[in-house]
Short mmCIF file of C-alpha atoms in Angstrom, two decimals:
data_model
loop_
_atom_site.label_atom_id
_atom_site.label_comp_id
_atom_site.label_asym_id
_atom_site.label_seq_id
_atom_site.Cartn_x
_atom_site.Cartn_y
_atom_site.Cartn_z
CA MET A 10 10.67 19.81 -41.62
CA ASN A 11 10.50 16.98 -39.06
CA LYS A 12 11.04 13.47 -40.34
CA GLN A 13 8.04 11.23 -39.68
CA ILE A 14 8.78 8.43 -37.23
CA LYS A 15 7.77 5.00 -38.48
CA PRO A 16 5.80 3.15 -35.78
CA LEU A 17 6.63 -0.40 -34.75
CA PRO A 18 4.02 -3.14 -35.26
CA ILE A 19 1.99 -4.02 -32.18
CA LEU A 20 1.89 -7.74 -31.40
CA GLN A 21 -1.05 -9.23 -29.56
CA GLY A 22 -2.18 -12.36 -27.73
CA LYS A 23 -0.13 -15.56 -27.81
CA THR A 24 2.38 -14.14 -30.29
CA ALA A 25 3.17 -11.21 -27.97
CA PHE A 26 3.50 -13.49 -24.94
CA ALA A 27 5.76 -15.95 -26.76
CA ILE A 28 8.11 -13.23 -28.00
CA ASN A 29 8.08 -11.58 -24.57
CA LEU A 30 9.05 -14.90 -22.99
CA ILE A 31 11.78 -15.67 -25.53
CA SER A 32 13.24 -12.17 -25.12
CA GLN A 33 13.19 -12.35 -21.32
CA VAL A 34 14.85 -15.77 -21.33
CA SER A 35 17.51 -14.49 -23.77
CA VAL A 36 18.35 -11.64 -21.40
CA ILE A 37 18.61 -14.00 -18.43
CA VAL A 38 20.79 -16.44 -20.37
CA ALA A 39 23.10 -13.58 -21.42
CA GLN A 40 23.41 -12.41 -17.81
CA MET A 41 24.08 -15.95 -16.58
CA VAL A 42 26.78 -16.41 -19.22
CA ILE A 43 28.47 -13.27 -17.89
CA SER A 44 28.47 -14.70 -14.37
CA LEU A 45 29.51 -18.21 -15.43
CA PHE A 46 32.39 -16.99 -17.56
CA LEU A 47 33.72 -14.12 -15.46
CA THR A 48 33.35 -15.37 -11.88
CA PRO A 49 36.16 -17.98 -12.12
CA ILE A 50 38.41 -15.41 -13.83
CA VAL A 51 37.83 -12.78 -11.14
CA LEU A 52 38.30 -15.31 -8.34
CA ASP A 53 41.60 -16.48 -9.83
CA LYS A 54 42.98 -13.01 -10.59
CA MET A 55 41.65 -11.01 -7.64
CA GLY A 56 40.53 -13.46 -4.95
CA ALA A 57 37.32 -14.10 -3.04
CA GLU A 58 37.46 -10.82 -1.09
CA ALA A 59 37.45 -8.68 -4.24
CA TYR A 60 34.62 -10.72 -5.76
CA GLY A 61 32.63 -10.30 -2.56
CA PHE A 62 32.88 -6.52 -2.85
CA VAL A 63 31.33 -6.66 -6.32
CA GLY A 64 28.21 -8.16 -4.76
CA LEU A 65 28.39 -5.87 -1.75
CA VAL A 66 28.46 -2.70 -3.88
CA ASN A 67 25.45 -4.00 -5.78
CA ASN A 68 23.74 -4.40 -2.41
CA PHE A 69 24.66 -0.81 -1.50
CA VAL A 70 22.94 0.32 -4.69
CA SER A 71 19.89 -1.75 -3.75
CA TYR A 72 19.73 0.16 -0.46
CA VAL A 73 19.06 3.29 -2.51
CA ALA A 74 16.08 1.47 -4.01
CA VAL A 75 14.42 1.64 -0.60
CA ILE A 76 13.89 5.34 -1.35
CA THR A 77 13.39 5.32 -5.11
CA THR A 78 11.03 2.34 -5.15
CA ALA A 79 8.33 4.39 -3.39
CA LEU A 80 7.87 6.26 -6.67
CA ASN A 81 8.97 3.85 -9.37
CA SER A 82 7.36 0.62 -8.16
CA LEU A 83 3.88 2.05 -8.74
CA ALA A 84 4.60 4.46 -11.61
CA GLY A 85 3.77 1.81 -14.21
CA ARG A 86 0.55 0.92 -12.40
CA TYR A 87 -0.77 4.50 -12.31
CA ILE A 88 0.18 5.27 -15.91
CA THR A 89 -1.17 1.95 -17.24
CA ILE A 90 -4.51 2.17 -15.43
CA ALA A 91 -5.00 5.80 -16.55
CA HIS A 92 -4.13 4.78 -20.12
CA HIS A 93 -6.54 1.82 -20.28
CA SER A 94 -9.25 3.84 -18.53
CA GLY A 95 -9.11 6.40 -21.34
CA ASP A 96 -7.72 9.22 -19.18
CA GLN A 97 -4.81 10.17 -21.43
CA GLU A 98 -4.26 13.55 -19.78
CA SER A 99 -3.64 11.94 -16.39
CA ALA A 100 -1.43 9.26 -17.94
CA GLU A 101 0.81 11.88 -19.59
CA SER A 102 0.92 13.89 -16.37
CA TYR A 103 2.03 10.85 -14.36
CA TYR A 104 4.63 10.10 -17.04
CA SER A 105 6.32 13.51 -16.98
CA SER A 106 6.01 13.90 -13.22
CA VAL A 107 7.79 10.60 -12.56
CA PHE A 108 10.60 11.54 -14.96
CA PHE A 109 11.41 14.88 -13.31
CA ALA A 110 11.10 13.45 -9.79
CA ASN A 111 13.58 10.74 -10.75
CA CYS A 112 16.00 13.36 -12.06
CA VAL A 113 15.98 15.04 -8.63
CA MET A 114 16.60 11.69 -6.92
CA ALA A 115 19.43 10.94 -9.36
CA VAL A 116 21.27 14.07 -8.24
CA ALA A 117 20.82 13.06 -4.59
CA VAL A 118 22.18 9.57 -5.36
CA LEU A 119 25.33 11.03 -6.92
CA ALA A 120 25.92 13.26 -3.89
CA GLY A 121 25.46 10.34 -1.52
CA SER A 122 27.91 8.18 -3.47
CA VAL A 123 30.67 10.71 -2.96
CA LEU A 124 30.16 10.62 0.81
CA LEU A 125 30.07 6.82 0.87
CA ALA A 126 33.24 6.45 -1.22
CA ALA A 127 35.11 8.95 0.94
CA ASN A 128 34.24 7.10 4.16
CA ILE A 129 34.19 3.50 2.91
CA GLU A 130 36.87 2.26 5.34
CA SER A 131 34.63 3.14 8.27
CA VAL A 132 31.69 1.29 6.71
CA VAL A 133 33.28 -2.05 5.71
CA SER A 134 36.35 -4.15 6.45
CA VAL A 135 38.59 -3.92 3.38
CA SER A 136 42.23 -4.69 2.65
CA PRO A 137 44.32 -1.50 2.11
CA GLY A 138 45.25 -2.54 -1.41
CA LEU A 139 41.60 -2.64 -2.49
CA VAL A 140 40.45 0.70 -1.05
CA GLU A 141 40.96 2.91 -4.11
CA ASP A 142 39.56 0.25 -6.41
CA LEU A 143 36.49 -0.06 -4.19
CA GLN A 144 35.97 3.71 -4.04
CA LEU A 145 36.02 4.05 -7.82
CA MET A 146 33.64 1.11 -8.17
CA ILE A 147 31.21 2.77 -5.75
CA LEU A 148 31.24 6.09 -7.66
CA LEU A 149 30.64 4.37 -11.00
CA ALA A 150 27.98 2.04 -9.58
CA PHE A 151 25.97 4.91 -8.15
CA PHE A 152 26.38 6.91 -11.35
CA ASN A 153 24.86 3.93 -13.13
CA CYS A 154 22.07 3.88 -10.53
CA ALA A 155 21.35 7.56 -11.24
CA LEU A 156 21.29 6.85 -14.96
CA SER A 157 18.88 3.97 -14.39
CA LEU A 158 16.49 6.31 -12.59
CA VAL A 159 16.35 8.52 -15.67
CA VAL A 160 15.55 5.46 -17.83
CA VAL A 161 12.55 4.26 -15.77
CA VAL A 162 9.70 6.06 -17.55
CA PHE A 163 10.95 5.12 -21.00
CA GLY A 164 10.35 1.46 -20.21
CA ILE A 165 6.70 2.00 -19.27
CA ALA A 166 5.53 2.37 -22.89
CA ALA A 167 6.28 -1.30 -23.61
CA PHE A 168 4.41 -2.27 -20.43
CA ILE A 169 1.34 -0.24 -21.41
CA LYS A 170 1.24 -1.80 -24.88
CA ASN A 171 2.10 -5.31 -23.54
CA GLN A 172 5.17 -5.34 -25.78
CA LEU A 173 7.67 -6.29 -23.08
CA TYR A 174 9.84 -8.06 -25.63
CA LEU A 175 11.02 -4.61 -26.78
CA ASN A 176 12.35 -3.86 -23.30
CA SER A 177 13.91 -7.32 -23.20
CA ILE A 178 15.64 -6.78 -26.54
CA ALA A 179 17.08 -3.53 -25.20
CA GLN A 180 18.22 -5.36 -22.07
CA LEU A 181 19.75 -8.10 -24.20
CA VAL A 182 21.73 -5.60 -26.29
CA SER A 183 22.98 -3.83 -23.17
CA SER A 184 23.88 -7.18 -21.55
CA VAL A 185 25.91 -8.20 -24.60
CA ILE A 186 27.72 -4.84 -24.58
CA ARG A 187 28.46 -5.22 -20.87
CA ALA A 188 29.70 -8.80 -21.34
CA MET A 189 31.99 -7.82 -24.21
CA LEU A 190 33.51 -4.92 -22.27
CA LEU A 191 34.08 -7.03 -19.16
CA CYS A 192 35.72 -9.83 -21.14
CA ILE A 193 38.01 -7.41 -22.98
CA LEU A 194 39.02 -5.63 -19.78
CA PHE A 195 39.63 -8.71 -17.63
CA LEU A 196 41.44 -10.63 -20.36
CA THR A 197 43.67 -7.87 -21.75
CA VAL A 198 44.65 -5.49 -18.93
CA ALA A 199 45.34 -5.61 -15.21
CA PRO A 200 42.16 -6.65 -13.32
CA HIS A 201 40.16 -4.16 -11.24
CA MET A 202 36.81 -4.39 -9.45
CA TRP A 203 35.56 -1.15 -10.97
CA TYR A 204 35.40 -2.78 -14.42
CA TYR A 205 31.99 -4.18 -13.41
CA SER A 206 30.57 -0.72 -12.75
CA ALA A 207 32.25 0.92 -15.74
CA ALA A 208 30.83 -1.70 -18.11
CA ALA A 209 27.40 -1.27 -16.51
CA VAL A 210 27.49 2.49 -17.18
CA VAL A 211 28.24 1.99 -20.88
CA ALA A 212 25.52 -0.67 -21.12
CA SER A 213 23.01 1.65 -19.42
CA VAL A 214 23.69 4.41 -21.92
CA ALA A 215 22.90 1.99 -24.75
CA PHE A 216 19.80 0.80 -22.90
CA LEU A 217 18.57 4.38 -22.44
CA ALA A 218 18.98 5.13 -26.14
CA LEU A 219 17.05 2.01 -27.13
CA GLN A 220 14.25 2.72 -24.61
CA ILE A 221 13.77 6.26 -25.96
CA TRP A 222 13.75 4.90 -29.53
CA THR A 223 11.15 2.28 -28.60
CA THR A 224 8.86 4.73 -26.79
CA ARG A 225 8.80 7.14 -29.75
CA ARG A 226 7.66 4.32 -32.04
CA ILE A 227 5.05 2.42 -30.03
CA ALA A 228 3.72 5.24 -27.84
CA PRO A 229 4.62 8.58 -29.50
CA GLU A 230 1.91 10.31 -27.46
CA TYR A 231 4.11 9.94 -24.38
CA ARG A 232 6.68 12.72 -24.25
CA VAL A 233 8.43 14.29 -21.28
CA LYS A 234 6.95 17.78 -20.89
CA ALA A 235 7.74 20.24 -18.13
CA THR A 236 4.22 21.65 -18.45
CA CYS A 237 2.78 18.25 -17.52
CA PHE A 238 4.73 18.02 -14.27
CA SER A 239 2.55 17.88 -11.18
CA ILE A 240 3.87 17.63 -7.66
CA GLN A 241 0.41 16.35 -6.67
CA ARG A 242 0.86 13.38 -9.01
CA VAL A 243 4.24 12.63 -7.46
CA LEU A 244 2.86 12.83 -3.94
CA GLU A 245 -0.09 10.64 -4.92
CA ILE A 246 2.23 7.88 -6.11
CA LEU A 247 4.58 8.35 -3.16
CA LYS A 248 1.69 8.05 -0.71
CA SER A 249 0.84 4.61 -2.09
CA GLY A 250 4.48 3.71 -2.72
CA LEU A 251 5.47 4.39 0.89
CA TRP A 252 4.40 0.87 1.77
CA VAL A 253 6.42 -0.55 -1.10
CA SER A 254 9.46 1.22 0.34
CA ILE A 255 8.78 -0.39 3.70
CA GLU A 256 8.55 -3.71 1.84
CA SER A 257 12.00 -2.96 0.38
CA ILE A 258 13.27 -2.44 3.92
CA ASN A 259 11.84 -5.87 4.72
CA LYS A 260 13.84 -7.40 1.88
CA LEU A 261 16.99 -5.66 3.11
CA LEU A 262 16.52 -7.06 6.59
CA LEU A 263 15.80 -10.53 5.22
CA THR A 264 18.46 -10.91 2.53
CA GLY A 265 19.91 -7.57 1.41
CA LEU A 266 22.22 -7.12 4.37
CA ASP A 267 23.72 -10.61 4.29
CA LEU A 268 26.99 -9.70 2.54
CA TRP A 269 27.51 -6.62 4.70
CA ILE A 270 26.82 -8.59 7.89
CA SER A 271 29.18 -11.30 6.67
CA ASN A 272 31.88 -8.70 6.07
CA LEU A 273 31.52 -7.20 9.54
CA PHE A 274 30.90 -10.34 11.65
CA VAL A 275 32.59 -13.18 9.78
CA GLY A 276 35.23 -11.68 7.48
CA ALA A 277 35.90 -10.33 3.99
CA TYR A 278 36.97 -13.71 2.61
CA GLN A 279 33.84 -15.44 3.95
CA MET A 280 31.77 -12.63 2.43
CA GLY A 281 33.31 -13.54 -0.93
CA ILE A 282 32.41 -17.22 -0.47
CA LEU A 283 28.78 -16.28 0.30
CA SER A 284 28.73 -14.01 -2.74
CA VAL A 285 29.86 -16.89 -4.97
CA ALA A 286 27.23 -19.17 -3.42
CA LYS A 287 24.48 -16.65 -4.20
CA THR A 288 25.53 -15.99 -7.81
CA ILE A 289 23.50 -18.74 -9.51
CA PRO A 290 20.52 -18.60 -7.09
CA ASN A 291 20.24 -14.85 -7.71
CA ALA A 292 20.24 -15.48 -11.46
CA LEU A 293 17.47 -18.07 -11.03
CA LEU A 294 15.52 -15.56 -8.92
CA SER A 295 15.57 -13.14 -11.85
CA VAL A 296 14.10 -15.91 -14.05
CA SER A 297 11.14 -16.32 -11.69
CA ASN A 298 10.56 -12.57 -11.51
CA SER A 299 10.77 -12.19 -15.27
CA LEU A 300 8.35 -15.04 -15.95
CA SER A 301 5.79 -13.64 -13.53
CA SER A 302 6.10 -10.12 -14.92
CA LEU A 303 4.99 -11.34 -18.35
CA PHE A 304 1.46 -11.76 -16.98
CA TYR A 305 1.30 -8.36 -15.25
CA PRO A 306 0.32 -6.14 -18.22
CA LYS A 307 -2.72 -8.33 -18.91
CA CYS A 308 -3.57 -8.39 -15.20
CA ALA A 309 -3.39 -4.58 -15.09
CA GLU A 310 -5.63 -4.33 -18.16
CA LEU A 311 -8.23 -6.73 -16.72
CA TYR A 312 -8.19 -4.91 -13.39
CA ALA A 313 -8.63 -1.51 -15.08
CA LYS A 314 -11.60 -2.92 -17.03
CA LYS A 315 -13.04 -4.46 -13.84
CA LYS A 316 -13.12 -8.01 -15.28
CA THR A 317 -12.72 -9.72 -11.92
CA ASP A 318 -13.44 -13.32 -12.94
CA GLU A 319 -10.96 -13.17 -15.82
CA LEU A 320 -8.40 -11.53 -13.53
CA VAL A 321 -8.64 -14.35 -10.98
CA LYS A 322 -8.21 -16.95 -13.73
CA GLN A 323 -5.21 -15.05 -15.06
CA PHE A 324 -3.55 -15.07 -11.63
CA GLY A 325 -4.26 -18.77 -11.22
CA PHE A 326 -2.74 -19.70 -14.55
CA ALA A 327 0.25 -17.39 -13.99
CA MET A 328 0.89 -19.18 -10.70
CA ARG A 329 0.77 -22.63 -12.33
CA PHE A 330 2.82 -21.62 -15.34
CA THR A 331 5.60 -19.98 -13.33
CA ALA A 332 5.87 -22.95 -10.95
CA ALA A 333 5.89 -25.44 -13.83
CA VAL A 334 8.80 -23.61 -15.46
CA MET A 335 10.84 -22.80 -12.34
CA ILE A 336 10.73 -26.02 -10.31
CA VAL A 337 13.01 -27.91 -12.73
CA PRO A 338 16.05 -25.53 -12.69
CA LEU A 339 15.77 -24.88 -8.95
CA ALA A 340 15.39 -28.55 -8.03
CA GLY A 341 18.18 -29.37 -10.48
CA PHE A 342 20.49 -26.96 -8.75
CA VAL A 343 19.79 -28.63 -5.42
CA ALA A 344 20.48 -32.10 -6.85
CA TYR A 345 23.38 -31.33 -9.19
CA GLY A 346 24.89 -28.21 -7.63
CA LEU A 347 28.07 -29.84 -6.33
CA HIS A 348 28.80 -31.37 -9.76
CA PHE A 349 28.32 -27.92 -11.27
CA TYR A 350 30.71 -26.22 -8.84
CA GLU A 351 33.37 -28.90 -9.41
CA LEU A 352 33.30 -28.07 -13.12
CA TRP A 353 32.81 -24.31 -12.76
CA LEU A 354 35.48 -23.71 -10.14
CA PRO A 355 38.21 -26.30 -10.88
CA GLY A 356 41.18 -26.30 -8.57
CA ARG A 357 39.17 -25.15 -5.54
CA ASP A 358 39.46 -27.14 -2.34
CA VAL A 359 36.76 -29.82 -1.93
CA SER A 360 35.75 -28.46 1.47
CA GLU A 361 35.35 -24.99 -0.03
CA LEU A 362 33.14 -26.35 -2.82
CA LEU A 363 31.00 -28.23 -0.30
CA LEU A 364 30.60 -25.04 1.72
CA ILE A 365 29.56 -23.08 -1.37
CA GLN A 366 27.05 -25.78 -2.37
CA ARG A 367 25.47 -25.94 1.09
CA LEU A 368 25.11 -22.16 1.23
CA SER A 369 23.59 -22.21 -2.25
CA VAL A 370 21.03 -24.85 -1.28
CA LEU A 371 19.99 -22.79 1.75
CA THR A 372 19.42 -19.85 -0.58
CA VAL A 373 17.53 -21.95 -3.14
CA VAL A 374 15.07 -23.27 -0.54
CA SER A 375 13.33 -19.92 -0.23
CA LEU A 376 13.46 -19.46 -4.01
CA LEU A 377 11.59 -22.74 -4.45
CA ALA A 378 8.87 -21.50 -2.13
CA SER A 379 8.80 -18.16 -3.94
CA ALA A 380 8.46 -19.84 -7.35
CA LEU A 381 5.22 -21.47 -6.22
CA VAL A 382 3.48 -18.17 -5.42
CA GLU A 383 5.46 -15.42 -7.20
CA PRO A 384 2.60 -14.07 -9.39
CA LEU A 385 0.42 -13.58 -6.31
CA TYR A 386 2.66 -10.76 -5.09
CA TYR A 387 1.45 -8.57 -7.93
CA ALA A 388 -2.06 -8.67 -6.44
CA ASN A 389 -0.79 -6.36 -3.67
CA THR A 390 0.48 -3.74 -6.11
CA LEU A 391 -2.38 -4.09 -8.58
CA THR A 392 -5.11 -3.52 -6.00
CA ASN A 393 -2.99 -0.94 -4.18
CA LYS A 394 -3.62 -2.86 -0.94
CA ILE A 395 -0.17 -3.63 0.32
CA LYS A 396 -0.27 -2.13 3.80
CA GLY A 397 -1.24 -5.32 5.62
CA SER A 398 1.24 -7.46 3.69
CA VAL A 399 4.05 -5.01 4.36
CA LEU A 400 3.34 -4.83 8.09
CA ILE A 401 3.25 -8.62 8.38
CA THR A 402 6.50 -8.97 6.49
CA LEU A 403 8.08 -6.18 8.55
CA GLY A 404 7.40 -8.25 11.65
CA PHE A 405 9.14 -11.24 10.08
CA SER A 406 12.03 -9.05 8.91
CA LEU A 407 12.69 -7.62 12.35
CA LEU A 408 12.49 -11.14 13.78
CA VAL A 409 15.08 -12.39 11.28
CA PHE A 410 17.39 -9.48 12.02
CA ALA A 411 17.10 -10.04 15.77
CA ILE A 412 17.68 -13.80 15.50
CA GLU A 413 20.69 -13.41 13.20
CA LEU A 414 22.40 -10.82 15.41
CA SER A 415 21.68 -12.85 18.55
CA LEU A 416 23.11 -16.04 17.07
CA LEU A 417 26.17 -14.23 15.67
CA LEU A 418 26.93 -12.38 18.89
CA PHE A 419 26.07 -14.95 21.56
CA THR A 420 26.63 -18.40 20.07
CA GLU A 421 29.46 -20.36 18.48
CA LEU A 422 27.39 -21.38 15.44
CA GLU A 423 29.01 -21.06 12.01
CA GLY A 424 28.32 -17.46 10.97
CA LEU A 425 27.78 -18.08 7.26
CA PHE A 426 25.18 -20.77 7.91
CA VAL A 427 23.37 -18.54 10.39
CA ILE A 428 23.19 -15.73 7.82
CA ALA A 429 22.08 -18.00 4.99
CA SER A 430 19.59 -20.18 6.88
CA VAL A 431 17.62 -17.85 9.15
CA SER A 432 16.30 -15.61 6.39
CA SER A 433 15.65 -18.61 4.15
CA VAL A 434 13.43 -20.31 6.72
CA VAL A 435 11.45 -17.16 7.45
CA MET A 436 11.00 -16.29 3.76
CA THR A 437 9.76 -19.80 3.04
CA PHE A 438 7.11 -19.41 5.73
CA ARG A 439 6.23 -15.98 4.30
CA HIS A 440 5.76 -17.32 0.77
CA CYS A 441 3.79 -20.44 1.63
CA PHE A 442 1.56 -19.37 4.52
CA VAL A 443 1.11 -15.60 4.33
CA GLN A 444 1.01 -14.41 0.73
CA PRO A 445 -1.60 -16.90 -0.58
CA VAL A 446 -4.02 -15.76 2.13
CA TYR A 447 -3.33 -12.06 1.67
CA ALA A 448 -3.58 -12.22 -2.15
CA ALA A 449 -6.96 -13.93 -1.82
CA HIS A 450 -8.04 -11.25 0.64
CA VAL A 451 -7.18 -8.26 -1.57
CA LEU A 452 -8.84 -9.94 -4.56
CA GLY A 453 -12.02 -10.57 -2.56
CA LEU A 454 -11.70 -14.36 -2.44
CA ARG A 455 -11.82 -16.99 0.28
CA GLY A 456 -8.54 -17.21 2.21
CA SER A 457 -7.95 -20.80 1.10
CA SER A 458 -8.53 -20.08 -2.60
CA PHE A 459 -4.91 -20.51 -3.63
CA TYR A 460 -3.99 -23.46 -1.42
CA LYS A 461 -5.34 -26.11 -3.78
CA PRO A 462 -2.99 -25.10 -6.63
CA LEU A 463 -0.22 -24.52 -4.09
CA GLY A 464 -0.67 -28.07 -2.79
CA LYS A 465 -0.44 -29.48 -6.32
CA GLU A 466 2.73 -27.45 -6.90
CA ALA A 467 4.26 -28.78 -3.67
CA VAL A 468 3.53 -32.37 -4.79
CA GLY A 469 5.13 -31.61 -8.17
CA LEU A 470 8.18 -30.16 -6.43
CA PHE A 471 8.74 -33.23 -4.25
CA VAL A 472 8.24 -35.61 -7.18
CA VAL A 473 10.84 -33.73 -9.27
CA LEU A 474 13.29 -33.56 -6.34
CA ALA A 475 12.96 -37.30 -5.78
CA THR A 476 13.44 -37.98 -9.50
CA PHE A 477 16.54 -35.80 -9.67
CA ALA A 478 17.99 -37.43 -6.55
CA ILE A 479 17.77 -40.80 -8.32
CA LEU A 480 19.12 -39.44 -11.59
CA SER A 481 22.08 -37.81 -9.81
CA LYS A 482 23.29 -41.31 -8.95
CA ALA A 483 22.74 -42.73 -12.42
CA LEU A 484 23.77 -39.98 -14.87
CA PRO A 485 27.39 -38.95 -15.65
CA PHE A 486 28.70 -35.49 -14.62
CA SER A 487 32.44 -35.88 -15.20
CA SER A 488 32.73 -33.20 -17.92
CA TRP A 489 30.79 -30.20 -19.17
CA ALA A 490 29.45 -32.24 -22.08
CA CYS A 491 28.23 -35.00 -19.77
CA PHE A 492 26.83 -32.45 -17.33
CA LEU A 493 24.83 -30.64 -20.04
CA ILE A 494 23.49 -33.88 -21.54
CA SER A 495 22.48 -35.12 -18.08
CA CYS A 496 20.75 -31.81 -17.36
CA LEU A 497 18.82 -31.98 -20.64
CA ILE A 498 17.65 -35.52 -19.88
CA SER A 499 16.62 -34.47 -16.38
CA ALA A 500 14.82 -31.38 -17.67
CA ALA A 501 12.84 -33.43 -20.19
CA ILE A 502 11.74 -35.85 -17.46
CA GLY A 503 11.03 -33.10 -14.93
CA TYR A 504 8.96 -30.95 -17.27
CA THR A 505 6.97 -33.99 -18.38
CA GLU A 506 6.16 -34.79 -14.75
CA LEU A 507 5.18 -31.20 -13.98
CA SER A 508 3.00 -30.78 -17.06
CA LEU A 509 1.04 -33.86 -16.00
CA LEU A 510 0.87 -32.98 -12.30
CA LEU A 511 0.21 -29.23 -12.44
CA LEU A 512 -1.76 -28.63 -15.63
CA ASP A 513 -4.89 -30.25 -17.01
CA ARG A 514 -5.29 -30.96 -20.71
CA GLU A 515 -6.72 -27.53 -21.51
CA GLU A 516 -4.03 -25.74 -19.51
CA ARG A 517 -1.29 -27.74 -21.23
CA ARG A 518 -2.73 -26.77 -24.60
CA LYS A 519 -2.86 -23.14 -23.51
CA ALA A 520 0.70 -23.19 -22.11
CA PHE A 521 2.19 -24.77 -25.22
CA GLY A 522 0.23 -22.38 -27.40
CA MET A 523 1.64 -19.40 -25.54
CA LEU A 524 5.18 -20.64 -26.15
CA LEU A 525 4.69 -20.77 -29.91
CA VAL A 526 5.34 -17.72 -32.08
CA ARG A 527 2.70 -17.68 -34.79
CA ARG A 528 2.51 -15.44 -37.80
CA ARG A 529 -0.73 -13.56 -38.15
#
């Protein structure tokens, strides 16, 4: 006799959003702690080259996403819209079809990893002593990628029910497991690069178990069934997702190839320096993406129910909210980054720290522009009208690639600054001048609809930057305690400025209300 599964309570409204936000932030904080604690250890024990390969292998895995994203980027959209439209049969068919298609891709990923590991010396410049370590890291990293493909559909249940905090809790548990394993390995035994991938595999197994457990309790109607598999469903998603894959190629050309290009054109050590410089900006990028994603389930629901006016308001508020939260940490990193690196990487040469800070600022510039418009990118996926956006961005991507190669091959400009700056400039233009117009277009609005809030956000950004520039001269940063206190003071001032500049009284009330967890 089967034991009855006790369902989890379904949270709604402001309570759901607040818990989603707290859970997402907890995951990000856990991941940042891993980077903050382990990066100096790895640099000291293994050197910049080895640390650079950790980031490079992660980039190799992201190249695989160019293929897999065609299916998985839109899987949640198709399942969610079918679910909220009352077409449960189609929703379950999409669910099972995506799972089995991902299993096939997982096998292909594993086969490809073996070929890459066997021929890695012809792909990158690597010191002989690191070859075997790098090969093992590649095999484990791609095994983790294959495992992640299997997990995808089990995370969709929380999206459908707008209970993203359950996914975040699972991510938090897996992040803690990964952090514990990495700390134990690096602090107790001889250091190796493959520890990163091995710990990720163990964490992914835990994440998979928690995702399955969650799905069975909040959406028991969704089960993987071979009888529900439909190749037509897979092809339907792939047809729409083809453009998302091309968009992934755009991202590779803009930023995803930077470590590989650095390795080939500048050197393995310089690649490691660039990898260090991108560590914190990449973590901040995940914050922006996570904040924006909290609004997507509601946007998908409103779109499925054809509530256009409410959908437009939801996008507008998501844009304001994300910018209000993200401007402070990004601007703070620009203003206080050098102080942070002096504390985080003690003993490093001053010139090296200045180089890392300058590269970081170049990376953060495009993230600042992205933070102002990040929610608008979901309009492309939601309306399934991404072709024009992808083609425009592809043009920019090819331009960036051509400019970078030309400058690296035919000029004497510093290679690292070429790699970091060219893509940053182009991406900033993409965020500020292309996406607002295209998002308005696909939503059926005037092309200038989003420029008024974008202008207010830009004013808020410059005010906060100016404030932090003044505070950087007045506040103490000589120790971690002083640094943290100074950051808290700056954050309080910055968020006060942004709440007054970006949000009206009603929006401030709404924003604060969403951040509060209330008992029902």
